[in-house]
mmCIF file with all atom_site columns, C-alpha atoms in Angstrom:
data_model
loop_
_atom_site.group_PDB
_atom_site.id
_atom_site.type_symbol
_atom_site.label_atom_id
_atom_site.label_alt_id
_atom_site.label_comp_id
_atom_site.label_asym_id
_atom_site.label_entity_id
_atom_site.label_seq_id
_atom_site.pdbx_PDB_ins_code
_atom_site.Cartn_x
_atom_site.Cartn_y
_atom_site.Cartn_z
_atom_site.occupancy
_atom_site.B_iso_or_equiv
_atom_site.pdbx_formal_charge
_atom_site.auth_seq_id
_atom_site.auth_comp_id
_atom_site.auth_asym_id
_atom_site.auth_atom_id
_atom_site.pdbx_PDB_model_num
ATOM 1   C CA . MET A 1 1   ? 11.546  -11.472 -37.046 1.00 67.00 ? 3   MET A CA 1
ATOM 2   C CA . SER A 1 2   ? 8.613   -9.822  -38.805 1.00 79.00 ? 4   SER A CA 1
ATOM 3   C CA . GLN A 1 3   ? 6.253   -12.543 -37.571 1.00 86.00 ? 5   GLN A CA 1
ATOM 4   C CA . GLN A 1 4   ? 7.312   -11.919 -33.975 1.00 89.00 ? 6   GLN A CA 1
ATOM 5   C CA . LEU A 1 5   ? 6.998   -8.164  -34.362 1.00 87.00 ? 7   LEU A CA 1
ATOM 6   C CA . ALA A 1 6   ? 3.564   -8.637  -35.910 1.00 90.00 ? 8   ALA A CA 1
ATOM 7   C CA . SER A 1 7   ? 2.454   -10.418 -32.734 1.00 92.00 ? 9   SER A CA 1
ATOM 8   C CA . LYS A 1 8   ? 3.400   -7.446  -30.531 1.00 94.00 ? 10  LYS A CA 1
ATOM 9   C CA . ARG A 1 9   ? 0.782   -4.743  -29.947 1.00 97.00 ? 11  ARG A CA 1
ATOM 10  C CA . VAL A 1 10  ? 1.113   -0.993  -29.604 1.00 97.00 ? 12  VAL A CA 1
ATOM 11  C CA . ARG A 1 11  ? -0.549  -1.077  -26.174 1.00 97.00 ? 13  ARG A CA 1
ATOM 12  C CA . ASP A 1 12  ? 2.354   -3.127  -24.785 1.00 96.00 ? 14  ASP A CA 1
ATOM 13  C CA . TYR A 1 13  ? 5.018   -0.552  -25.717 1.00 97.00 ? 15  TYR A CA 1
ATOM 14  C CA . MET A 1 14  ? 3.292   2.833   -25.807 1.00 97.00 ? 16  MET A CA 1
ATOM 15  C CA . ALA A 1 15  ? 3.865   5.586   -23.272 1.00 95.00 ? 17  ALA A CA 1
ATOM 16  C CA . ARG A 1 16  ? 0.770   6.087   -21.143 1.00 95.00 ? 18  ARG A CA 1
ATOM 17  C CA . ASN A 1 17  ? 1.701   8.990   -18.872 1.00 94.00 ? 19  ASN A CA 1
ATOM 18  C CA . LEU A 1 18  ? 1.855   11.757  -21.416 1.00 95.00 ? 20  LEU A CA 1
ATOM 19  C CA . VAL A 1 19  ? 2.786   15.374  -21.308 1.00 96.00 ? 21  VAL A CA 1
ATOM 20  C CA . THR A 1 20  ? -0.034  17.105  -23.169 1.00 97.00 ? 22  THR A CA 1
ATOM 21  C CA . PHE A 1 21  ? -0.741  20.677  -24.146 1.00 97.00 ? 23  PHE A CA 1
ATOM 22  C CA . THR A 1 22  ? -3.887  22.620  -24.889 1.00 98.00 ? 24  THR A CA 1
ATOM 23  C CA . PRO A 1 23  ? -4.159  24.964  -27.873 1.00 97.00 ? 25  PRO A CA 1
ATOM 24  C CA . ASP A 1 24  ? -4.087  27.967  -25.537 1.00 96.00 ? 26  ASP A CA 1
ATOM 25  C CA . THR A 1 25  ? -0.798  26.963  -23.849 1.00 96.00 ? 27  THR A CA 1
ATOM 26  C CA . GLU A 1 26  ? 1.938   29.548  -24.388 1.00 93.00 ? 28  GLU A CA 1
ATOM 27  C CA . VAL A 1 27  ? 4.372   27.969  -26.829 1.00 92.00 ? 29  VAL A CA 1
ATOM 28  C CA . LEU A 1 28  ? 7.375   29.019  -24.713 1.00 90.00 ? 30  LEU A CA 1
ATOM 29  C CA . SER A 1 29  ? 5.855   27.137  -21.773 1.00 94.00 ? 31  SER A CA 1
ATOM 30  C CA . ALA A 1 30  ? 5.399   24.105  -24.034 1.00 95.00 ? 32  ALA A CA 1
ATOM 31  C CA . ILE A 1 31  ? 9.043   24.313  -25.110 1.00 94.00 ? 33  ILE A CA 1
ATOM 32  C CA . HIS A 1 32  ? 10.068  24.390  -21.448 1.00 95.00 ? 34  HIS A CA 1
ATOM 33  C CA . GLN A 1 33  ? 8.079   21.181  -20.829 1.00 97.00 ? 35  GLN A CA 1
ATOM 34  C CA . ILE A 1 34  ? 9.529   19.473  -23.922 1.00 95.00 ? 36  ILE A CA 1
ATOM 35  C CA . VAL A 1 35  ? 13.049  20.248  -22.736 1.00 95.00 ? 37  VAL A CA 1
ATOM 36  C CA . LYS A 1 36  ? 12.332  19.419  -19.087 1.00 97.00 ? 38  LYS A CA 1
ATOM 37  C CA . HIS A 1 37  ? 10.810  16.021  -19.885 1.00 95.00 ? 39  HIS A CA 1
ATOM 38  C CA . ARG A 1 38  ? 13.290  15.241  -22.680 1.00 93.00 ? 40  ARG A CA 1
ATOM 39  C CA . ILE A 1 39  ? 10.576  14.480  -25.201 1.00 91.00 ? 41  ILE A CA 1
ATOM 40  C CA . SER A 1 40  ? 10.430  15.279  -28.898 1.00 88.00 ? 42  SER A CA 1
ATOM 41  C CA . GLY A 1 41  ? 6.817   16.408  -28.896 1.00 92.00 ? 43  GLY A CA 1
ATOM 42  C CA . ALA A 1 42  ? 3.421   15.940  -27.322 1.00 95.00 ? 44  ALA A CA 1
ATOM 43  C CA . PRO A 1 43  ? -0.274  15.650  -28.136 1.00 97.00 ? 45  PRO A CA 1
ATOM 44  C CA . VAL A 1 44  ? -2.466  18.736  -28.038 1.00 97.00 ? 46  VAL A CA 1
ATOM 45  C CA . VAL A 1 45  ? -5.906  18.153  -26.544 1.00 96.00 ? 47  VAL A CA 1
ATOM 46  C CA . ASP A 1 46  ? -8.971  20.322  -26.130 1.00 94.00 ? 48  ASP A CA 1
ATOM 47  C CA . ARG A 1 47  ? -10.738 20.913  -22.800 1.00 91.00 ? 49  ARG A CA 1
ATOM 48  C CA . ASP A 1 48  ? -12.605 17.617  -23.187 1.00 90.00 ? 50  ASP A CA 1
ATOM 49  C CA . GLY A 1 49  ? -9.370  15.681  -23.701 1.00 89.00 ? 51  GLY A CA 1
ATOM 50  C CA . LYS A 1 50  ? -10.012 15.184  -27.427 1.00 93.00 ? 52  LYS A CA 1
ATOM 51  C CA . LEU A 1 51  ? -6.896  15.054  -29.589 1.00 96.00 ? 53  LEU A CA 1
ATOM 52  C CA . VAL A 1 52  ? -6.724  18.157  -31.806 1.00 96.00 ? 54  VAL A CA 1
ATOM 53  C CA . GLY A 1 53  ? -3.062  18.215  -32.831 1.00 96.00 ? 55  GLY A CA 1
ATOM 54  C CA . MET A 1 54  ? 0.573   17.496  -32.084 1.00 96.00 ? 56  MET A CA 1
ATOM 55  C CA . LEU A 1 55  ? 3.360   19.868  -31.125 1.00 96.00 ? 57  LEU A CA 1
ATOM 56  C CA . SER A 1 56  ? 6.821   18.694  -32.170 1.00 94.00 ? 58  SER A CA 1
ATOM 57  C CA . GLU A 1 57  ? 10.333  20.027  -31.797 1.00 92.00 ? 59  GLU A CA 1
ATOM 58  C CA . LYS A 1 58  ? 10.119  21.006  -35.455 1.00 92.00 ? 60  LYS A CA 1
ATOM 59  C CA . ASP A 1 59  ? 6.942   23.020  -34.805 1.00 92.00 ? 61  ASP A CA 1
ATOM 60  C CA . CYS A 1 60  ? 8.727   24.796  -31.953 1.00 91.00 ? 62  CYS A CA 1
ATOM 61  C CA . LEU A 1 61  ? 11.665  25.651  -34.208 1.00 90.00 ? 63  LEU A CA 1
ATOM 62  C CA . LYS A 1 62  ? 9.206   27.243  -36.629 1.00 85.00 ? 64  LYS A CA 1
ATOM 63  C CA . MET A 1 63  ? 8.073   29.459  -33.749 1.00 82.00 ? 65  MET A CA 1
ATOM 64  C CA . ALA A 1 64  ? 11.644  30.599  -33.170 1.00 77.00 ? 66  ALA A CA 1
ATOM 65  C CA . LEU A 1 65  ? 12.009  31.528  -36.831 1.00 79.00 ? 67  LEU A CA 1
ATOM 66  C CA . VAL A 1 66  ? 8.729   33.423  -36.954 1.00 73.00 ? 68  VAL A CA 1
ATOM 67  C CA . ALA A 1 67  ? 9.405   35.295  -33.724 1.00 66.00 ? 69  ALA A CA 1
ATOM 68  C CA . GLY A 1 68  ? 13.004  36.012  -34.718 1.00 62.00 ? 70  GLY A CA 1
ATOM 69  C CA . HIS A 1 69  ? 12.324  37.230  -38.241 1.00 60.00 ? 71  HIS A CA 1
ATOM 70  C CA . GLU A 1 70  ? 9.078   39.030  -37.643 1.00 60.00 ? 72  GLU A CA 1
ATOM 71  C CA . GLY A 1 71  ? 9.842   40.315  -34.160 1.00 60.00 ? 73  GLY A CA 1
ATOM 72  C CA . VAL A 1 72  ? 6.513   39.090  -32.819 1.00 63.00 ? 74  VAL A CA 1
ATOM 73  C CA . PRO A 1 73  ? 5.773   37.449  -29.477 1.00 68.00 ? 75  PRO A CA 1
ATOM 74  C CA . ALA A 1 74  ? 6.053   33.669  -29.436 1.00 77.00 ? 76  ALA A CA 1
ATOM 75  C CA . GLY A 1 75  ? 2.317   32.905  -29.388 1.00 87.00 ? 77  GLY A CA 1
ATOM 76  C CA . LEU A 1 76  ? 0.226   29.910  -28.484 1.00 93.00 ? 78  LEU A CA 1
ATOM 77  C CA . VAL A 1 77  ? 0.556   26.210  -29.219 1.00 95.00 ? 79  VAL A CA 1
ATOM 78  C CA . ASP A 1 78  ? -2.483  26.621  -31.491 1.00 96.00 ? 80  ASP A CA 1
ATOM 79  C CA . ASP A 1 79  ? -0.409  28.882  -33.758 1.00 93.00 ? 81  ASP A CA 1
ATOM 80  C CA . PHE A 1 80  ? 2.274   26.243  -34.414 1.00 93.00 ? 82  PHE A CA 1
ATOM 81  C CA . MET A 1 81  ? 0.871   22.754  -33.788 1.00 96.00 ? 83  MET A CA 1
ATOM 82  C CA . SER A 1 82  ? 0.256   20.232  -36.554 1.00 94.00 ? 84  SER A CA 1
ATOM 83  C CA . ARG A 1 83  ? -3.468  19.650  -36.943 1.00 94.00 ? 85  ARG A CA 1
ATOM 84  C CA . ASP A 1 84  ? -5.315  16.415  -37.643 1.00 89.00 ? 86  ASP A CA 1
ATOM 85  C CA . PRO A 1 85  ? -2.439  14.136  -36.647 1.00 93.00 ? 87  PRO A CA 1
ATOM 86  C CA . SER A 1 86  ? -2.166  10.602  -37.936 1.00 94.00 ? 88  SER A CA 1
ATOM 87  C CA . THR A 1 87  ? -3.071  8.192   -35.157 1.00 96.00 ? 89  THR A CA 1
ATOM 88  C CA . VAL A 1 88  ? -2.763  4.488   -34.490 1.00 97.00 ? 90  VAL A CA 1
ATOM 89  C CA . ASP A 1 89  ? -4.926  2.085   -32.556 1.00 97.00 ? 91  ASP A CA 1
ATOM 90  C CA . ALA A 1 90  ? -3.750  0.466   -29.329 1.00 97.00 ? 92  ALA A CA 1
ATOM 91  C CA . ASP A 1 91  ? -4.318  -2.984  -30.882 1.00 97.00 ? 93  ASP A CA 1
ATOM 92  C CA . ASP A 1 92  ? -2.279  -2.321  -34.045 1.00 97.00 ? 94  ASP A CA 1
ATOM 93  C CA . SER A 1 93  ? 0.757   -4.551  -34.504 1.00 97.00 ? 95  SER A CA 1
ATOM 94  C CA . LEU A 1 94  ? 4.215   -3.123  -34.086 1.00 96.00 ? 96  LEU A CA 1
ATOM 95  C CA . LEU A 1 95  ? 5.116   -4.450  -37.538 1.00 95.00 ? 97  LEU A CA 1
ATOM 96  C CA . ASP A 1 96  ? 2.386   -2.244  -39.044 1.00 96.00 ? 98  ASP A CA 1
ATOM 97  C CA . ILE A 1 97  ? 3.585   0.719   -37.005 1.00 97.00 ? 99  ILE A CA 1
ATOM 98  C CA . ALA A 1 98  ? 7.219   0.141   -38.033 1.00 96.00 ? 100 ALA A CA 1
ATOM 99  C CA . SER A 1 99  ? 6.072   0.224   -41.651 1.00 95.00 ? 101 SER A CA 1
ATOM 100 C CA . ARG A 1 100 ? 4.183   3.480   -41.089 1.00 96.00 ? 102 ARG A CA 1
ATOM 101 C CA . PHE A 1 101 ? 7.204   5.051   -39.400 1.00 96.00 ? 103 PHE A CA 1
ATOM 102 C CA . VAL A 1 102 ? 9.382   4.316   -42.435 1.00 96.00 ? 104 VAL A CA 1
ATOM 103 C CA . ASP A 1 103 ? 7.145   6.613   -44.491 1.00 92.00 ? 105 ASP A CA 1
ATOM 104 C CA . ALA A 1 104 ? 6.271   9.123   -41.752 1.00 92.00 ? 106 ALA A CA 1
ATOM 105 C CA . PRO A 1 105 ? 8.108   12.439  -41.391 1.00 89.00 ? 107 PRO A CA 1
ATOM 106 C CA . PHE A 1 106 ? 7.597   12.417  -37.609 1.00 87.00 ? 108 PHE A CA 1
ATOM 107 C CA . LYS A 1 107 ? 8.832   10.396  -34.638 1.00 90.00 ? 109 LYS A CA 1
ATOM 108 C CA . ARG A 1 108 ? 5.630   9.529   -32.813 1.00 92.00 ? 110 ARG A CA 1
ATOM 109 C CA . PHE A 1 109 ? 1.983   8.600   -33.258 1.00 96.00 ? 111 PHE A CA 1
ATOM 110 C CA . PRO A 1 110 ? -0.776  9.360   -30.773 1.00 97.00 ? 112 PRO A CA 1
ATOM 111 C CA . VAL A 1 111 ? -2.537  6.142   -29.758 1.00 97.00 ? 113 VAL A CA 1
ATOM 112 C CA . LYS A 1 112 ? -6.304  6.015   -29.602 1.00 95.00 ? 114 LYS A CA 1
ATOM 113 C CA . GLU A 1 113 ? -8.708  3.439   -28.284 1.00 93.00 ? 115 GLU A CA 1
ATOM 114 C CA . ASN A 1 114 ? -12.458 3.898   -28.730 1.00 89.00 ? 116 ASN A CA 1
ATOM 115 C CA . ASP A 1 115 ? -11.692 7.358   -30.137 1.00 86.00 ? 117 ASP A CA 1
ATOM 116 C CA . GLN A 1 116 ? -9.941  8.411   -26.897 1.00 90.00 ? 118 GLN A CA 1
ATOM 117 C CA . LEU A 1 117 ? -6.276  9.339   -26.568 1.00 95.00 ? 119 LEU A CA 1
ATOM 118 C CA . VAL A 1 118 ? -4.673  6.601   -24.452 1.00 96.00 ? 120 VAL A CA 1
ATOM 119 C CA . GLY A 1 119 ? -0.969  6.975   -25.200 1.00 96.00 ? 121 GLY A CA 1
ATOM 120 C CA . GLN A 1 120 ? 1.773   7.672   -27.657 1.00 95.00 ? 122 GLN A CA 1
ATOM 121 C CA . ILE A 1 121 ? 4.144   5.350   -29.502 1.00 96.00 ? 123 ILE A CA 1
ATOM 122 C CA . SER A 1 122 ? 7.505   6.473   -30.799 1.00 94.00 ? 124 SER A CA 1
ATOM 123 C CA . ARG A 1 123 ? 10.123  5.075   -33.119 1.00 94.00 ? 125 ARG A CA 1
ATOM 124 C CA . SER A 1 124 ? 12.266  4.296   -30.091 1.00 94.00 ? 126 SER A CA 1
ATOM 125 C CA . ASP A 1 125 ? 9.402   2.298   -28.529 1.00 95.00 ? 127 ASP A CA 1
ATOM 126 C CA . VAL A 1 126 ? 9.324   0.071   -31.628 1.00 96.00 ? 128 VAL A CA 1
ATOM 127 C CA . LEU A 1 127 ? 13.099  -0.278  -31.526 1.00 95.00 ? 129 LEU A CA 1
ATOM 128 C CA . ARG A 1 128 ? 12.848  -1.287  -27.859 1.00 95.00 ? 130 ARG A CA 1
ATOM 129 C CA . ALA A 1 129 ? 10.465  -4.082  -28.854 1.00 95.00 ? 131 ALA A CA 1
ATOM 130 C CA . ILE A 1 130 ? 12.860  -5.253  -31.570 1.00 93.00 ? 132 ILE A CA 1
ATOM 131 C CA . ASP A 1 131 ? 15.728  -5.199  -29.080 1.00 93.00 ? 133 ASP A CA 1
ATOM 132 C CA . GLU A 1 132 ? 13.721  -7.313  -26.612 1.00 91.00 ? 134 GLU A CA 1
ATOM 133 C CA . LEU A 1 133 ? 12.934  -9.871  -29.324 1.00 87.00 ? 135 LEU A CA 1
ATOM 134 C CA . TYR A 1 134 ? 16.567  -10.301 -30.308 1.00 82.00 ? 136 TYR A CA 1
#
């Protein structure tokens, strides 16, 4: 099985049509998009489309705690996003990505090719590949 999974590439299973946010997006608007699109998080990009962070469900829950306890307005994505996210390359093998997911505290990796954001791969994408193989 591992040999077959090693032959599969991220580019063949990654999501390409991504919901993305900018740092200046209102975090409540981002939460609405996460719920609407039934996703667990999304890349945060600057005005040039460069990846600058990730916003996850967990990050959004932190916003709820801060706003609830401190009585402050929700804020911007920039206030809650994870910075400098771990990324993978579109040509990485799914076996390598499965290994990284075992140790990762998150459910998705942004996918880059030639230093450009081209997609996102999730744990469920890797499981889909395993399911197709067997």
